[in-house]
């Protein structure tokens, strides 16, 4: 691949960006969760959130030093559980963003929350702070399934939280749901789906459980997560690894221990998981929702597709603040350190001293040995603020090649129902999509896995069902 191909970096001064802010704290880590999240004492939260605000401020100086006057079109506070921290911090964080960035009047500002972590009072604070979209992690309305997941709430608590959010004036709410849960049947899943639809949330995200290594679920189910093992489920039952899948009305589906052998609920079969996927599309479509991305559905009677997530899928520039947060500007990707102590230590001294511009870090820590005092708001001070952001401790830092950018454009764009714009691809890369991917597209078209309609290449329904395999076809040779 020729990296000299013209590439539109979207480097105009009036750059449109999104901002992701990571708040890693939660009440309790769920059994399936592999996100960067954990419970923490108040003093640890305070230390981190103060550091987070400093990073937000210095990120603005870094952009200005690059010559940009960006307009922020979306802000997403994720975690962890942002609603588990004192609401005053949400106010302080958003105030810091507005002080340092040009936030559009119609910016989408989303905050994740879990049932049981919000009150009418805190919801009122969030609303006044400018939060205009909530994402509530329901996952299931079946209390047995919630208990198996290790969630802190039950169905009643979810209903109370959703009702309180409506009463606080939130008119754009997403609800997260999960399928393919241990012991879950197709019927219990569709019961949850229908129960959520009755509430008419503006958006529903429906994900299939993936058991990740390093989680309690992996330790618990590692003997049965290989899908091939389910072809011999009876043998696993005989060996005392899994319980026989109970009938729909069996109320004794809880984990059992016989002697030293732990019996666990079986995961749904591949056929059951596919049925859940199909039922999700069918039920939501019949009830006034449309799918616009593999796992995301928006209500038909308004503009409820998530702008922030679409910005990711369309590779719009974004900044990520907080531990483990990723950002991308001009196809340069940064991922912050995932160590909270390293992160806080770096940002704690920022109000006192900065490294000289000519200093270079010899230790690899991102912290220079010689500091000077920041005394005013001059251009030099702003440059030092920018320098501090540039030298922050990172987990990853990559300047993406043209090849990588093309691949990402296809991988991410084809997740959306609208697909990838043929004209946008050529404008961005200076080469037609046919000249780069013609053979691949023709092959997938013959197999009825992709289609070209109205200037867009998109996955067919058949292609969506095997999307991972289809997307791998868009890897380019070196």
JSON list of N, CA, C and O in Angstrom, two decimals, residues 199-229:
[
{"chain": "A", "resi": 199, "resn": "UNK", "atom": "N", "xyz": [-41.66, 0.56, 28.03]},
{"chain": "A", "resi": 199, "resn": "UNK", "atom": "CA", "xyz": [-41.22, 1.84, 28.62]},
{"chain": "A", "resi": 199, "resn": "UNK", "atom": "C", "xyz": [-40.93, 2.89, 27.54]},
{"chain": "A", "resi": 199, "resn": "UNK", "atom": "O", "xyz": [-40.77, 4.07, 27.87]},
{"chain": "A", "resi": 200, "resn": "UNK", "atom": "N", "xyz": [-40.78, 2.47, 26.30]},
{"chain": "A", "resi": 200, "resn": "UNK", "atom": "CA", "xyz": [-40.50, 3.34, 25.15]},
{"chain": "A", "resi": 200, "resn": "UNK", "atom": "C", "xyz": [-39.22, 4.18, 25.32]},
{"chain": "A", "resi": 200, "resn": "UNK", "atom": "O", "xyz": [-39.24, 5.41, 25.11]},
{"chain": "A", "resi": 201, "resn": "UNK", "atom": "N", "xyz": [-38.11, 3.58, 25.70]},
{"chain": "A", "resi": 201, "resn": "UNK", "atom": "CA", "xyz": [-36.86, 4.34, 25.70]},
{"chain": "A", "resi": 201, "resn": "UNK", "atom": "C", "xyz": [-36.54, 4.76, 24.27]},
{"chain": "A", "resi": 201, "resn": "UNK", "atom": "O", "xyz": [-36.96, 4.10, 23.31]},
{"chain": "A", "resi": 202, "resn": "UNK", "atom": "N", "xyz": [-35.81, 5.84, 24.14]},
{"chain": "A", "resi": 202, "resn": "UNK", "atom": "CA", "xyz": [-35.50, 6.34, 22.79]},
{"chain": "A", "resi": 202, "resn": "UNK", "atom": "C", "xyz": [-34.48, 5.48, 22.06]},
{"chain": "A", "resi": 202, "resn": "UNK", "atom": "O", "xyz": [-34.38, 5.52, 20.84]},
{"chain": "A", "resi": 203, "resn": "UNK", "atom": "N", "xyz": [-33.72, 4.70, 22.81]},
{"chain": "A", "resi": 203, "resn": "UNK", "atom": "CA", "xyz": [-32.62, 3.94, 22.22]},
{"chain": "A", "resi": 203, "resn": "UNK", "atom": "C", "xyz": [-32.43, 2.64, 23.02]},
{"chain": "A", "resi": 203, "resn": "UNK", "atom": "O", "xyz": [-32.60, 2.63, 24.24]},
{"chain": "A", "resi": 204, "resn": "UNK", "atom": "N", "xyz": [-32.11, 1.57, 22.33]},
{"chain": "A", "resi": 204, "resn": "UNK", "atom": "CA", "xyz": [-31.81, 0.30, 22.98]},
{"chain": "A", "resi": 204, "resn": "UNK", "atom": "C", "xyz": [-30.53, -0.27, 22.38]},
{"chain": "A", "resi": 204, "resn": "UNK", "atom": "O", "xyz": [-30.39, -0.36, 21.16]},
{"chain": "A", "resi": 205, "resn": "UNK", "atom": "N", "xyz": [-29.59, -0.63, 23.24]},
{"chain": "A", "resi": 205, "resn": "UNK", "atom": "CA", "xyz": [-28.37, -1.32, 22.82]},
{"chain": "A", "resi": 205, "resn": "UNK", "atom": "C", "xyz": [-28.49, -2.77, 23.28]},
{"chain": "A", "resi": 205, "resn": "UNK", "atom": "O", "xyz": [-28.70, -3.03, 24.47]},
{"chain": "A", "resi": 206, "resn": "UNK", "atom": "N", "xyz": [-28.39, -3.69, 22.34]},
{"chain": "A", "resi": 206, "resn": "UNK", "atom": "CA", "xyz": [-28.58, -5.11, 22.65]},
{"chain": "A", "resi": 206, "resn": "UNK", "atom": "C", "xyz": [-27.32, -5.89, 22.28]},
{"chain": "A", "resi": 206, "resn": "UNK", "atom": "O", "xyz": [-27.02, -6.05, 21.10]},
{"chain": "A", "resi": 207, "resn": "UNK", "atom": "N", "xyz": [-26.61, -6.33, 23.29]},
{"chain": "A", "resi": 207, "resn": "UNK", "atom": "CA", "xyz": [-25.33, -7.01, 23.09]},
{"chain": "A", "resi": 207, "resn": "UNK", "atom": "C", "xyz": [-25.41, -8.47, 23.51]},
{"chain": "A", "resi": 207, "resn": "UNK", "atom": "O", "xyz": [-26.15, -8.83, 24.42]},
{"chain": "A", "resi": 208, "resn": "UNK", "atom": "N", "xyz": [-24.63, -9.29, 22.87]},
{"chain": "A", "resi": 208, "resn": "UNK", "atom": "CA", "xyz": [-24.50, -10.69, 23.26]},
{"chain": "A", "resi": 208, "resn": "UNK", "atom": "C", "xyz": [-23.31, -10.82, 24.21]},
{"chain": "A", "resi": 208, "resn": "UNK", "atom": "O", "xyz": [-22.26, -10.22, 23.98]},
{"chain": "A", "resi": 209, "resn": "UNK", "atom": "N", "xyz": [-23.50, -11.56, 25.28]},
{"chain": "A", "resi": 209, "resn": "UNK", "atom": "CA", "xyz": [-22.43, -11.74, 26.27]},
{"chain": "A", "resi": 209, "resn": "UNK", "atom": "C", "xyz": [-21.21, -12.39, 25.64]},
{"chain": "A", "resi": 209, "resn": "UNK", "atom": "O", "xyz": [-21.31, -13.39, 24.93]},
{"chain": "A", "resi": 210, "resn": "UNK", "atom": "N", "xyz": [-20.06, -11.79, 25.89]},
{"chain": "A", "resi": 210, "resn": "UNK", "atom": "CA", "xyz": [-18.78, -12.40, 25.52]},
{"chain": "A", "resi": 210, "resn": "UNK", "atom": "C", "xyz": [-18.01, -12.62, 26.83]},
{"chain": "A", "resi": 210, "resn": "UNK", "atom": "O", "xyz": [-17.80, -11.67, 27.59]},
{"chain": "A", "resi": 211, "resn": "UNK", "atom": "N", "xyz": [-17.66, -13.85, 27.11]},
{"chain": "A", "resi": 211, "resn": "UNK", "atom": "CA", "xyz": [-16.94, -14.15, 28.34]},
{"chain": "A", "resi": 211, "resn": "UNK", "atom": "C", "xyz": [-15.45, -13.94, 28.10]},
{"chain": "A", "resi": 211, "resn": "UNK", "atom": "O", "xyz": [-14.83, -14.64, 27.30]},
{"chain": "A", "resi": 212, "resn": "UNK", "atom": "N", "xyz": [-14.90, -12.94, 28.78]},
{"chain": "A", "resi": 212, "resn": "UNK", "atom": "CA", "xyz": [-13.51, -12.53, 28.56]},
{"chain": "A", "resi": 212, "resn": "UNK", "atom": "C", "xyz": [-12.59, -13.13, 29.62]},
{"chain": "A", "resi": 212, "resn": "UNK", "atom": "O", "xyz": [-12.96, -13.24, 30.80]},
{"chain": "A", "resi": 213, "resn": "UNK", "atom": "N", "xyz": [-11.41, -13.48, 29.19]},
{"chain": "A", "resi": 213, "resn": "UNK", "atom": "CA", "xyz": [-10.41, -14.00, 30.10]},
{"chain": "A", "resi": 213, "resn": "UNK", "atom": "C", "xyz": [-10.09, -12.95, 31.17]},
{"chain": "A", "resi": 213, "resn": "UNK", "atom": "O", "xyz": [-10.04, -11.76, 30.90]},
{"chain": "A", "resi": 214, "resn": "UNK", "atom": "N", "xyz": [-9.88, -13.42, 32.40]},
{"chain": "A", "resi": 214, "resn": "UNK", "atom": "CA", "xyz": [-9.55, -12.49, 33.48]},
{"chain": "A", "resi": 214, "resn": "UNK", "atom": "C", "xyz": [-10.76, -12.05, 34.28]},
{"chain": "A", "resi": 214, "resn": "UNK", "atom": "O", "xyz": [-10.62, -11.28, 35.24]},
{"chain": "A", "resi": 215, "resn": "UNK", "atom": "N", "xyz": [-11.95, -12.52, 33.90]},
{"chain": "A", "resi": 215, "resn": "UNK", "atom": "CA", "xyz": [-13.16, -12.18, 34.65]},
{"chain": "A", "resi": 215, "resn": "UNK", "atom": "C", "xyz": [-13.60, -13.37, 35.49]},
{"chain": "A", "resi": 215, "resn": "UNK", "atom": "O", "xyz": [-13.25, -14.52, 35.19]},
{"chain": "A", "resi": 216, "resn": "UNK", "atom": "N", "xyz": [-14.39, -13.14, 36.54]},
{"chain": "A", "resi": 216, "resn": "UNK", "atom": "CA", "xyz": [-14.93, -14.28, 37.31]},
{"chain": "A", "resi": 216, "resn": "UNK", "atom": "C", "xyz": [-15.72, -15.26, 36.45]},
{"chain": "A", "resi": 216, "resn": "UNK", "atom": "O", "xyz": [-15.67, -16.47, 36.68]},
{"chain": "A", "resi": 217, "resn": "UNK", "atom": "N", "xyz": [-16.43, -14.72, 35.44]},
{"chain": "A", "resi": 217, "resn": "UNK", "atom": "CA", "xyz": [-17.17, -15.61, 34.55]},
{"chain": "A", "resi": 217, "resn": "UNK", "atom": "C", "xyz": [-16.24, -16.55, 33.79]},
{"chain": "A", "resi": 217, "resn": "UNK", "atom": "O", "xyz": [-16.59, -17.71, 33.55]},
{"chain": "A", "resi": 218, "resn": "UNK", "atom": "N", "xyz": [-15.08, -16.05, 33.40]},
{"chain": "A", "resi": 218, "resn": "UNK", "atom": "CA", "xyz": [-14.16, -16.91, 32.66]},
{"chain": "A", "resi": 218, "resn": "UNK", "atom": "C", "xyz": [-13.70, -18.06, 33.55]},
{"chain": "A", "resi": 218, "resn": "UNK", "atom": "O", "xyz": [-13.66, -19.22, 33.12]},
{"chain": "A", "resi": 219, "resn": "UNK", "atom": "N", "xyz": [-13.35, -17.75, 34.79]},
{"chain": "A", "resi": 219, "resn": "UNK", "atom": "CA", "xyz": [-12.93, -18.81, 35.71]},
{"chain": "A", "resi": 219, "resn": "UNK", "atom": "C", "xyz": [-14.05, -19.82, 35.93]},
{"chain": "A", "resi": 219, "resn": "UNK", "atom": "O", "xyz": [-13.81, -21.02, 36.06]},
{"chain": "A", "resi": 220, "resn": "UNK", "atom": "N", "xyz": [-15.26, -19.32, 35.97]},
{"chain": "A", "resi": 220, "resn": "UNK", "atom": "CA", "xyz": [-16.41, -20.16, 36.26]},
{"chain": "A", "resi": 220, "resn": "UNK", "atom": "C", "xyz": [-16.82, -21.02, 35.08]},
{"chain": "A", "resi": 220, "resn": "UNK", "atom": "O", "xyz": [-17.22, -22.18, 35.24]},
{"chain": "A", "resi": 221, "resn": "UNK", "atom": "N", "xyz": [-16.70, -20.43, 33.86]},
{"chain": "A", "resi": 221, "resn": "UNK", "atom": "CA", "xyz": [-17.24, -21.11, 32.67]},
{"chain": "A", "resi": 221, "resn": "UNK", "atom": "C", "xyz": [-16.17, -21.54, 31.66]},
{"chain": "A", "resi": 221, "resn": "UNK", "atom": "O", "xyz": [-16.50, -21.95, 30.56]},
{"chain": "A", "resi": 222, "resn": "UNK", "atom": "N", "xyz": [-14.90, -21.46, 32.06]},
{"chain": "A", "resi": 222, "resn": "UNK", "atom": "CA", "xyz": [-13.85, -21.73, 31.08]},
{"chain": "A", "resi": 222, "resn": "UNK", "atom": "C", "xyz": [-13.91, -23.14, 30.52]},
{"chain": "A", "resi": 222, "resn": "UNK", "atom": "O", "xyz": [-13.45, -23.39, 29.41]},
{"chain": "A", "resi": 223, "resn": "UNK", "atom": "N", "xyz": [-14.50, -24.07, 31.27]},
{"chain": "A", "resi": 223, "resn": "UNK", "atom": "CA", "xyz": [-14.60, -25.45, 30.79]},
{"chain": "A", "resi": 223, "resn": "UNK", "atom": "C", "xyz": [-15.70, -25.64, 29.76]},
{"chain": "A", "resi": 223, "resn": "UNK", "atom": "O", "xyz": [-15.76, -26.68, 29.10]},
{"chain": "A", "resi": 224, "resn": "UNK", "atom": "N", "xyz": [-16.57, -24.62, 29.62]},
{"chain": "A", "resi": 224, "resn": "UNK", "atom": "CA", "xyz": [-17.71, -24.82, 28.71]},
{"chain": "A", "resi": 224, "resn": "UNK", "atom": "C", "xyz": [-17.88, -23.69, 27.69]},
{"chain": "A", "resi": 224, "resn": "UNK", "atom": "O", "xyz": [-18.82, -23.73, 26.91]},
{"chain": "A", "resi": 225, "resn": "UNK", "atom": "N", "xyz": [-16.99, -22.69, 27.67]},
{"chain": "A", "resi": 225, "resn": "UNK", "atom": "CA", "xyz": [-17.20, -21.58, 26.75]},
{"chain": "A", "resi": 225, "resn": "UNK", "atom": "C", "xyz": [-16.79, -21.92, 25.33]},
{"chain": "A", "resi": 225, "resn": "UNK", "atom": "O", "xyz": [-17.17, -21.21, 24.40]},
{"chain": "A", "resi": 226, "resn": "UNK", "atom": "N", "xyz": [-16.03, -22.98, 25.14]},
{"chain": "A", "resi": 226, "resn": "UNK", "atom": "CA", "xyz": [-15.73, -23.41, 23.77]},
{"chain": "A", "resi": 226, "resn": "UNK", "atom": "C", "xyz": [-17.03, -23.92, 23.16]},
{"chain": "A", "resi": 226, "resn": "UNK", "atom": "O", "xyz": [-17.60, -24.90, 23.62]},
{"chain": "A", "resi": 227, "resn": "UNK", "atom": "N", "xyz": [-17.48, -23.24, 22.10]},
{"chain": "A", "resi": 227, "resn": "UNK", "atom": "CA", "xyz": [-18.77, -23.60, 21.51]},
{"chain": "A", "resi": 227, "resn": "UNK", "atom": "C", "xyz": [-18.82, -25.05, 21.07]},
{"chain": "A", "resi": 227, "resn": "UNK", "atom": "O", "xyz": [-19.86, -25.70, 21.12]},
{"chain": "A", "resi": 228, "resn": "UNK", "atom": "N", "xyz": [-17.68, -25.62, 20.67]},
{"chain": "A", "resi": 228, "resn": "UNK", "atom": "CA", "xyz": [-17.66, -27.01, 20.22]},
{"chain": "A", "resi": 228, "resn": "UNK", "atom": "C", "xyz": [-18.08, -27.95, 21.35]},
{"chain": "A", "resi": 228, "resn": "UNK", "atom": "O", "xyz": [-18.63, -29.03, 21.10]},
{"chain": "A", "resi": 229, "resn": "UNK", "atom": "N", "xyz": [-17.81, -27.56, 22.59]},
{"chain": "A", "resi": 229, "resn": "UNK", "atom": "CA", "xyz": [-18.16, -28.44, 23.71]},
{"chain": "A", "resi": 229, "resn": "UNK", "atom": "C", "xyz": [-19.67, -28.63, 23.81]},
{"chain": "A", "resi": 229, "resn": "UNK", "atom": "O", "xyz": [-20.14, -29.63, 24.34]}
]
